[in-house]
């Protein structure tokens, strides 16, 4: 089996079991670096791999889990030497059985900012070095496992995407409550990892197979790629360090998990070749029928998913346009002001925050990075990155933890060909403005035609339909009164004929008019009735958030 055929073959795929468990049984001393054994005792490592391959494993993880510069500090061997030896040992063991050798990669051992001191790009660089070493050594695929911080996993996935073309498996460790210890949810993990190019997503470590069942059910609802599970052998007895689940009991539950449509099965702490052998007996020859869930449109932070299944408010206040105080805050690099705006908006009902710091007098890229980091440190609302500058957009997309929205692209070919590749690379959603090189069309039909073009081009780049949101553009009623009807008509057409979610900057409608609040709240009510799902608005205005809440009630949400 070739690595690129990994997920196309119909049967369930077996991973190996615990390496640490086997090394401890072989007498590994407390505090020793297991990865150095790749060089100092290759026969031991190869023999463990061979036992797993003989038991039925078709993906064998090399003994490289802790092979990072942080964890190998002080070692007499380089990271590259240890990984090269680890992959070589694994491939020798795999060869007689036709198994694949995986570069096994764990967390670096240092928390990323803002929870720790490691800068995001430094983490990407270190993971890039690990991946390049694995590729040079001949690894068949890359397996990122036992992650608890979604931000760090994003750094790892980007490094893999930018340094190799191998299949990538991504796995996080969840507690029984459905979150990692940093607060990452199953949904946020699935939404983010699949967007960043993981070929399979799943869970490992922390839990035994029975306790993992609810998490398996949840991840299957959100994953459009194959799901993997590598649980522990239950819980260890504190007095004996033996795990409380036998190979037979383990295999019985794993058979149930396989029946749910989980395609990749293996074992983590406490599991041995005996566990893998028992699982292999139960799944041998069985076809894996993966579920095909109806995945909703959604964006997320690391700890909160916002599904676009009803009207969701995008807060507009982190934007200098028409805001004297905000402009002054940007010039003074007043991040406290920006964080207060974020908290005020989420407290008032905003579920997503638009972030725009474009001002001629400042370094927009530097300020965007500072603003995103500051906002993410005080709120878990997903973000909408709002800029016309491509370098600023990419810099922000790299450091957002979770799945953001890009605001925006339009129907111009140049815009489509420069923005959409970034949307695809970083697994974001995108707002498409119904304008092109000829400006904003006057009729709903012309705007609809641009929406169709944006959707078609997005799908050509591999961006799912659910991640394309269309802005039919709000024109000022005082200047173009007939334009209001065309905007509302375009909303309905895009919603009904294309089945897409829609966006509008609501307050544009009332510029130059008296009693703007009344005009805005009336307009948003009309727009929601025509299909508006993502109003960009000031949530601090009670009549506006009230209109949204009343609409949700009256529409049966």
XYZ file of C-alpha atoms in Angstrom:
557
model
C 0.000 0.000 0.000
C 1.320 3.433 -0.981
C 0.846 6.417 1.325
C -1.245 8.277 -1.259
C -3.637 5.288 -1.369
C -3.963 5.259 2.403
C -7.537 6.494 2.741
C -8.960 5.294 -0.557
C -8.832 1.570 0.226
C -12.087 0.290 1.773
C -10.881 -1.460 4.932
C -10.156 -0.121 8.376
C -6.500 0.848 8.865
C -4.571 -0.304 11.930
C -1.995 1.885 13.639
C 0.455 0.521 16.193
C 0.244 0.707 19.990
C 2.266 2.346 22.722
C 6.010 2.791 22.269
C 6.612 4.146 25.773
C 4.842 1.159 27.301
C 7.113 -1.239 25.465
C 10.278 0.709 26.310
C 9.385 0.849 29.988
C 8.873 -2.918 29.965
C 12.335 -3.219 28.392
C 13.878 -1.266 31.273
C 13.947 2.350 30.035
C 15.276 4.460 32.885
C 13.270 7.348 34.316
C 14.306 10.623 32.690
C 16.060 8.980 29.742
C 15.380 10.201 26.213
C 13.601 7.359 24.372
C 14.495 8.863 20.994
C 18.249 8.436 21.608
C 17.674 4.670 21.573
C 17.230 4.997 17.795
C 21.024 5.370 17.717
C 22.208 3.643 20.904
C 19.980 0.539 20.670
C 18.444 0.315 17.180
C 17.803 -3.430 17.535
C 15.446 -2.837 20.460
C 13.475 -0.178 18.598
C 13.289 -2.227 15.412
C 12.103 -5.277 17.343
C 9.223 -3.296 18.897
C 8.171 -1.986 15.497
C 8.369 -5.527 14.071
C 6.121 -6.923 16.801
C 3.462 -4.340 16.000
C 3.719 -4.978 12.266
C 3.406 -8.727 12.870
C 0.317 -8.087 15.025
C -1.419 -6.351 12.115
C -0.400 -2.686 12.221
C -0.127 -1.159 8.765
C 1.079 2.241 9.932
C 4.022 2.142 12.321
C 5.055 5.292 14.170
C 8.794 5.860 14.274
C 10.355 6.473 17.682
C 10.473 10.244 17.053
C 7.632 11.569 19.217
C 9.914 13.765 21.351
C 12.478 14.578 18.676
C 12.293 18.363 18.900
C 15.019 20.900 19.550
C 13.374 21.814 22.857
C 13.194 18.261 24.182
C 16.603 17.234 22.840
C 18.442 20.174 24.371
C 21.711 18.828 25.789
C 21.671 15.624 23.736
C 24.898 14.576 22.045
C 22.886 13.796 18.898
C 21.226 16.275 16.556
C 17.524 16.249 15.806
C 18.298 15.207 12.228
C 20.474 12.288 13.347
C 17.828 10.971 15.716
C 15.001 11.283 13.179
C 17.060 9.683 10.396
C 17.881 6.732 12.637
C 14.298 6.475 13.879
C 12.810 6.382 10.384
C 15.458 3.892 9.217
C 14.669 1.540 12.121
C 10.967 1.818 11.407
C 11.285 1.223 7.671
C 13.392 -1.912 8.185
C 10.706 -3.296 10.474
C 7.895 -2.301 8.084
C 9.415 -3.743 4.912
C 8.553 -7.464 5.402
C 4.920 -6.601 6.168
C 4.269 -3.868 3.612
C 3.551 -1.373 6.407
C 4.119 2.373 6.236
C 6.580 4.310 8.393
C 5.204 7.476 9.982
C 7.177 10.413 11.308
C 5.645 10.618 14.782
C 5.571 14.204 16.091
C 4.409 15.434 19.478
C 4.206 18.880 21.121
C 7.443 20.823 21.406
C 7.395 20.995 25.173
C 6.959 24.772 25.506
C 3.688 26.703 25.467
C 3.055 29.200 22.692
C 2.273 32.859 23.300
C 0.145 34.239 24.911
C -0.035 31.279 27.349
C 3.723 30.751 27.170
C 6.870 32.297 25.732
C 7.282 30.527 22.371
C 6.435 32.734 19.383
C 4.120 31.195 16.781
C 6.546 31.554 13.862
C 9.338 30.037 15.960
C 7.095 27.007 16.498
C 6.391 26.800 12.756
C 10.126 26.932 12.065
C 10.902 24.175 14.565
C 8.165 21.908 13.207
C 9.416 22.662 9.709
C 12.850 21.413 10.679
C 11.323 18.209 12.106
C 9.232 17.582 8.991
C 12.133 18.215 6.620
C 14.250 15.738 8.577
C 11.470 13.152 8.325
C 11.078 13.671 4.583
C 14.846 13.401 4.042
C 14.862 10.141 5.996
C 12.093 8.659 3.824
C 8.998 8.844 6.056
C 5.791 7.765 4.295
C 3.485 10.100 6.232
C 3.405 12.509 9.173
C 1.451 11.890 12.375
C 0.953 14.834 14.757
C -0.395 13.395 18.003
C -1.144 14.123 21.668
C -1.631 17.841 21.074
C -3.660 19.835 23.582
C -3.206 23.359 22.175
C -4.973 24.012 18.862
C -2.667 26.975 18.217
C 0.385 24.718 18.405
C -1.273 22.124 16.182
C -1.914 24.865 13.622
C 1.802 25.707 13.673
C 2.612 22.035 13.088
C 0.102 21.624 10.250
C 1.322 24.766 8.495
C 4.907 23.539 8.800
C 3.934 20.218 7.230
C 1.979 21.911 4.457
C 4.920 24.208 3.674
C 7.646 21.556 3.842
C 6.253 18.308 2.436
C 3.524 16.703 0.375
C 3.030 13.627 2.556
C -0.337 12.544 4.011
C -0.897 14.120 7.441
C -2.711 12.638 10.444
C -3.632 15.013 13.289
C -4.720 13.939 16.746
C -5.468 15.751 20.009
C -5.883 14.517 23.585
C -9.279 15.298 25.114
C -10.514 14.988 28.651
C -13.821 13.240 29.430
C -15.663 16.575 29.277
C -14.854 16.970 25.587
C -12.102 19.604 25.875
C -8.321 19.511 26.006
C -6.683 20.975 29.102
C -6.182 24.278 27.214
C -9.941 24.421 26.493
C -9.982 23.334 22.845
C -13.264 21.701 21.839
C -13.740 18.674 19.600
C -15.680 20.825 17.129
C -12.997 23.535 16.946
C -10.326 20.902 16.366
C -12.243 19.184 13.561
C -13.200 22.459 11.849
C -9.662 23.856 12.015
C -7.570 20.761 11.271
C -9.513 19.697 8.187
C -9.223 23.248 6.817
C -5.460 23.221 7.313
C -5.059 20.075 5.244
C -5.093 17.146 7.664
C -5.954 13.930 5.789
C -7.335 12.327 8.949
C -8.283 13.772 12.334
C -8.898 12.113 15.664
C -8.072 11.581 19.312
C -5.375 9.767 21.233
C -4.146 9.249 24.775
C -5.830 10.569 27.950
C -8.877 8.260 27.786
C -9.647 4.568 27.444
C -11.852 3.387 24.563
C -15.123 3.384 26.566
C -14.632 6.914 27.853
C -13.699 8.076 24.366
C -16.984 6.951 22.776
C -18.867 10.282 23.255
C -15.942 12.205 21.773
C -15.819 9.815 18.824
C -19.508 10.459 18.171
C -18.930 14.221 18.247
C -15.930 14.273 15.940
C -17.761 12.095 13.407
C -20.434 14.816 13.168
C -17.858 17.434 12.185
C -15.300 15.611 10.091
C -15.305 15.493 6.305
C -12.061 13.459 6.374
C -11.390 10.016 7.909
C -11.414 9.805 11.697
C -8.775 8.043 13.810
C -8.689 6.920 17.427
C -5.740 5.739 19.486
C -6.960 5.438 23.093
C -5.153 4.295 26.203
C -5.675 0.844 27.676
C -8.066 2.305 30.231
C -6.619 3.816 33.415
C -3.425 2.786 35.226
C -3.536 1.388 38.740
C -1.474 3.828 40.875
C 0.068 0.986 42.879
C 1.049 -1.302 40.013
C 1.077 1.047 36.984
C -0.874 -1.649 35.125
C -3.792 -0.542 32.964
C -7.287 -1.777 33.803
C -8.485 -2.794 30.327
C -7.473 -6.192 28.940
C -6.646 -6.698 25.254
C -9.950 -8.546 24.764
C -12.012 -5.794 26.454
C -10.119 -3.154 24.499
C -10.719 -4.884 21.175
C -14.425 -5.326 21.896
C -14.934 -1.576 22.290
C -12.674 -0.785 19.333
C -14.852 -3.036 17.172
C -17.861 -0.932 18.205
C -15.921 2.222 17.351
C -14.983 0.845 13.935
C -18.655 0.103 13.275
C -19.405 3.810 13.731
C -17.234 4.583 10.718
C -13.888 5.341 12.367
C -11.349 4.355 9.735
C -8.013 4.404 11.599
C -7.603 2.450 14.859
C -4.624 2.005 17.156
C -3.461 2.206 20.746
C -1.667 4.636 23.022
C -0.436 4.358 26.630
C -0.663 0.856 28.093
C -1.324 -0.898 24.795
C 1.030 -3.562 23.426
C 1.141 -5.839 20.350
C -1.375 -8.078 22.155
C -3.942 -5.273 22.033
C -3.330 -4.608 18.345
C -3.555 -8.341 17.574
C -6.950 -8.596 19.253
C -8.250 -5.555 17.384
C -6.941 -6.982 14.100
C -8.865 -10.233 14.672
C -12.135 -8.359 15.069
C -11.851 -5.982 12.099
C -10.020 -8.190 9.600
C -11.737 -8.097 6.216
C -14.408 -5.630 7.315
C -15.179 -2.647 5.133
C -15.198 0.734 6.833
C -18.337 2.722 6.021
C -17.519 6.293 6.911
C -20.492 8.551 7.729
C -21.184 11.485 5.448
C -22.322 14.187 7.883
C -24.069 17.349 6.754
C -21.430 19.734 8.076
C -22.807 23.224 8.756
C -21.202 26.505 7.823
C -19.123 27.441 10.835
C -16.167 29.472 12.074
C -14.339 29.067 15.344
C -11.745 30.056 17.855
C -9.860 27.329 19.732
C -12.610 27.060 22.338
C -15.809 28.220 20.637
C -17.571 27.270 17.398
C -20.161 29.578 15.821
C -22.412 27.723 13.407
C -24.072 29.922 10.797
C -27.434 28.206 11.233
C -29.295 31.403 12.118
C -28.531 35.120 12.104
C -25.154 35.734 13.781
C -23.885 39.221 14.651
C -20.456 40.336 13.429
C -19.283 43.216 15.618
C -18.107 46.201 13.558
C -16.468 48.395 16.228
C -12.826 47.320 15.739
C -12.561 49.488 12.645
C -11.210 53.058 12.389
C -13.665 54.210 9.700
C -15.581 57.175 11.124
C -14.237 56.572 14.646
C -11.955 59.341 15.944
C -11.194 57.625 19.254
C -10.255 54.377 17.529
C -7.914 56.194 15.148
C -6.174 57.804 18.101
C -5.896 54.430 19.831
C -4.217 52.941 16.748
C -1.725 55.799 16.535
C -0.864 55.352 20.230
C -0.720 51.535 19.923
C -3.378 51.402 22.642
C -4.184 47.692 22.724
C -6.210 48.105 25.913
C -8.710 50.174 23.916
C -8.978 47.423 21.282
C -9.444 44.729 23.928
C -12.187 46.788 25.607
C -13.960 47.098 22.257
C -13.775 43.328 21.833
C -15.175 42.638 25.295
C -17.908 45.267 25.033
C -19.100 43.833 21.728
C -19.147 40.199 22.819
C -20.868 41.245 26.027
C -23.526 43.016 23.983
C -24.178 40.021 21.720
C -21.546 39.938 18.955
C -20.597 36.339 18.129
C -17.864 37.136 15.583
C -15.532 40.173 15.631
C -14.426 42.066 12.537
C -10.827 43.277 12.891
C -9.748 46.228 10.735
C -6.774 48.381 11.744
C -6.041 50.026 8.392
C -4.799 53.584 8.869
C -2.296 55.458 6.651
C -0.266 56.710 9.622
C 0.662 53.300 11.081
C 2.313 49.982 10.186
C -0.865 48.022 9.442
C 0.785 44.603 9.495
C 2.447 45.128 12.869
C -0.762 46.544 14.337
C -2.912 43.745 12.903
C -0.710 41.101 14.504
C -0.734 42.918 17.838
C -4.507 43.421 17.688
C -5.276 39.786 16.822
C -3.071 38.499 19.634
C -4.576 40.970 22.098
C -8.173 40.127 21.148
C -7.507 36.380 21.313
C -6.116 36.819 24.819
C -9.403 38.214 26.198
C -12.221 36.642 24.173
C -12.998 33.347 22.447
C -15.076 34.901 19.666
C -14.026 33.854 16.133
C -12.451 36.648 14.086
C -13.084 38.216 10.689
C -9.844 39.590 9.213
C -10.681 42.812 7.356
C -7.924 44.272 5.179
C -7.184 45.070 1.551
C -3.455 44.404 1.922
C -2.384 40.845 1.051
C 0.733 40.757 3.284
C -1.389 41.936 6.226
C -4.055 39.343 5.439
C -1.618 36.427 5.296
C 0.220 37.515 8.433
C -3.082 37.623 10.334
C -4.336 34.311 8.940
C -1.180 32.598 10.175
C -1.675 33.584 13.804
C -5.442 33.289 14.208
C -6.207 30.333 16.448
C -9.148 28.524 14.847
C -11.012 29.178 11.615
C -11.527 32.856 10.702
C -13.408 34.716 7.969
C -11.557 36.702 5.311
C -13.196 40.032 4.528
C -13.048 40.118 1.563
C -12.754 39.204 -2.102
C -14.775 40.451 -5.080
C -15.480 39.528 -8.675
C -12.258 40.931 -10.121
C -10.065 38.146 -11.492
C -6.926 39.592 -9.910
C -8.575 39.647 -6.479
C -9.901 36.118 -6.862
C -6.512 34.766 -7.923
C -4.628 36.371 -5.030
C -7.058 36.129 -2.095
C -8.666 32.716 -2.681
C -5.365 30.763 -2.518
C -4.780 32.261 0.945
C -8.313 31.340 2.012
C -7.679 27.760 0.920
C -4.208 27.488 2.472
C -5.350 28.685 5.879
C -8.720 26.922 5.917
C -10.748 30.128 6.294
C -14.217 31.191 5.180
C -14.477 34.151 2.813
C -16.814 37.071 2.173
C -17.441 37.736 -1.519
C -18.481 41.282 -2.464
C -20.817 41.557 -5.449
C -18.731 44.100 -7.319
C -16.022 43.872 -9.964
C -13.825 46.101 -12.099
C -16.978 47.880 -13.300
C -18.022 48.829 -9.777
C -21.229 47.922 -7.958
C -23.983 46.771 -10.328
C -27.308 48.534 -9.993
C -29.491 45.445 -10.431
C -29.902 42.385 -8.260
C -29.442 40.131 -11.294
C -26.011 41.576 -12.035
C -24.926 41.213 -8.421
C -26.188 37.632 -8.441
C -24.073 36.897 -11.522
C -20.948 38.089 -9.663
C -21.916 35.948 -6.658
C -22.146 32.928 -8.972
C -18.676 33.703 -10.352
C -17.156 34.044 -6.877
C -18.674 30.727 -5.788
C -17.479 28.950 -8.922
C -13.930 30.261 -8.577
C -13.819 29.447 -4.865
C -14.835 25.858 -5.562
C -12.177 25.631 -8.290
C -9.630 26.444 -5.580
C -11.052 23.682 -3.392
C -12.935 25.969 -0.984
C -16.196 24.289 0.123
C -19.459 25.991 -0.745
C -20.324 26.279 2.947
C -17.297 28.565 3.429
C -18.390 31.189 0.891
C -20.489 34.076 2.225
C -21.851 36.725 -0.158
C -22.113 40.449 0.588
C -24.798 41.909 -1.677
C -23.645 45.410 -0.630
C -25.641 48.006 1.247
C -25.949 51.286 -0.644
C -26.882 54.552 1.039
C -30.640 55.068 0.815
C -30.274 58.867 0.801
C -28.292 58.660 -2.453
C -29.827 55.580 -4.149
C -33.233 54.843 -2.699
C -34.035 52.256 -5.375
C -30.787 50.459 -4.502
C -32.323 49.243 -1.245
C -34.833 47.088 -3.097
C -32.079 45.682 -5.326
C -29.959 44.756 -2.325
C -32.859 42.947 -0.689
C -33.730 41.190 -3.947
C -30.104 40.095 -4.399
C -30.080 38.716 -0.844
C -33.104 36.576 -1.573
C -31.681 35.338 -4.893
C -28.322 34.370 -3.394
C -30.034 32.627 -0.481
C -32.627 30.733 -2.494
C -30.797 30.004 -5.759
C -27.224 29.488 -4.539
C -27.942 28.349 -0.987
C -25.190 30.570 0.390
C -24.908 32.514 3.644
C -24.993 36.292 3.252
C -23.291 39.331 4.785
C -24.203 43.033 4.932
C -22.685 46.099 6.542
C -26.034 47.264 7.846
C -25.358 50.839 8.986
C -24.327 51.995 5.502
C -28.021 52.220 4.659
C -28.678 55.341 6.768
C -25.732 57.647 6.057
C -26.990 61.202 5.656
C -30.451 60.470 7.047
C -32.116 61.600 10.292
C -33.123 59.008 12.927
C -30.502 56.553 11.701
C -31.217 54.005 14.409
C -34.815 53.582 13.253
C -33.741 53.249 9.617
C -31.045 50.711 10.493
C -33.253 48.522 12.684
C -36.028 48.520 10.084
C -33.595 47.668 7.295
C -31.997 44.793 9.169
C -35.430 43.302 9.830
C -36.235 43.436 6.108
C -32.811 42.003 5.231
C -33.110 39.076 7.634
C -36.467 38.212 6.137
C -34.748 38.111 2.726
C -32.000 35.779 3.946
C -29.340 37.883 5.677
C -27.359 35.646 8.044
C -24.300 37.717 9.001
C -25.018 41.394 9.683
C -21.924 43.493 10.362
C -23.246 45.948 12.936
C -22.773 47.719 16.240
C -24.079 45.265 18.861
C -24.102 47.991 21.501
C -27.243 49.517 19.950
C -30.113 47.811 21.743
C -32.616 48.229 18.930
C -30.296 46.412 16.497
C -29.464 43.437 18.696
C -33.113 43.405 19.747
C -34.189 43.098 16.113
C -31.855 40.120 15.661
C -33.083 38.386 18.803
C -36.714 38.993 17.912
C -36.113 37.606 14.412
C -34.549 34.466 15.847
C -37.579 34.004 18.076
C -40.168 34.645 15.379
C -38.370 32.470 12.809
C -38.433 29.510 15.200
C -34.756 29.338 16.095
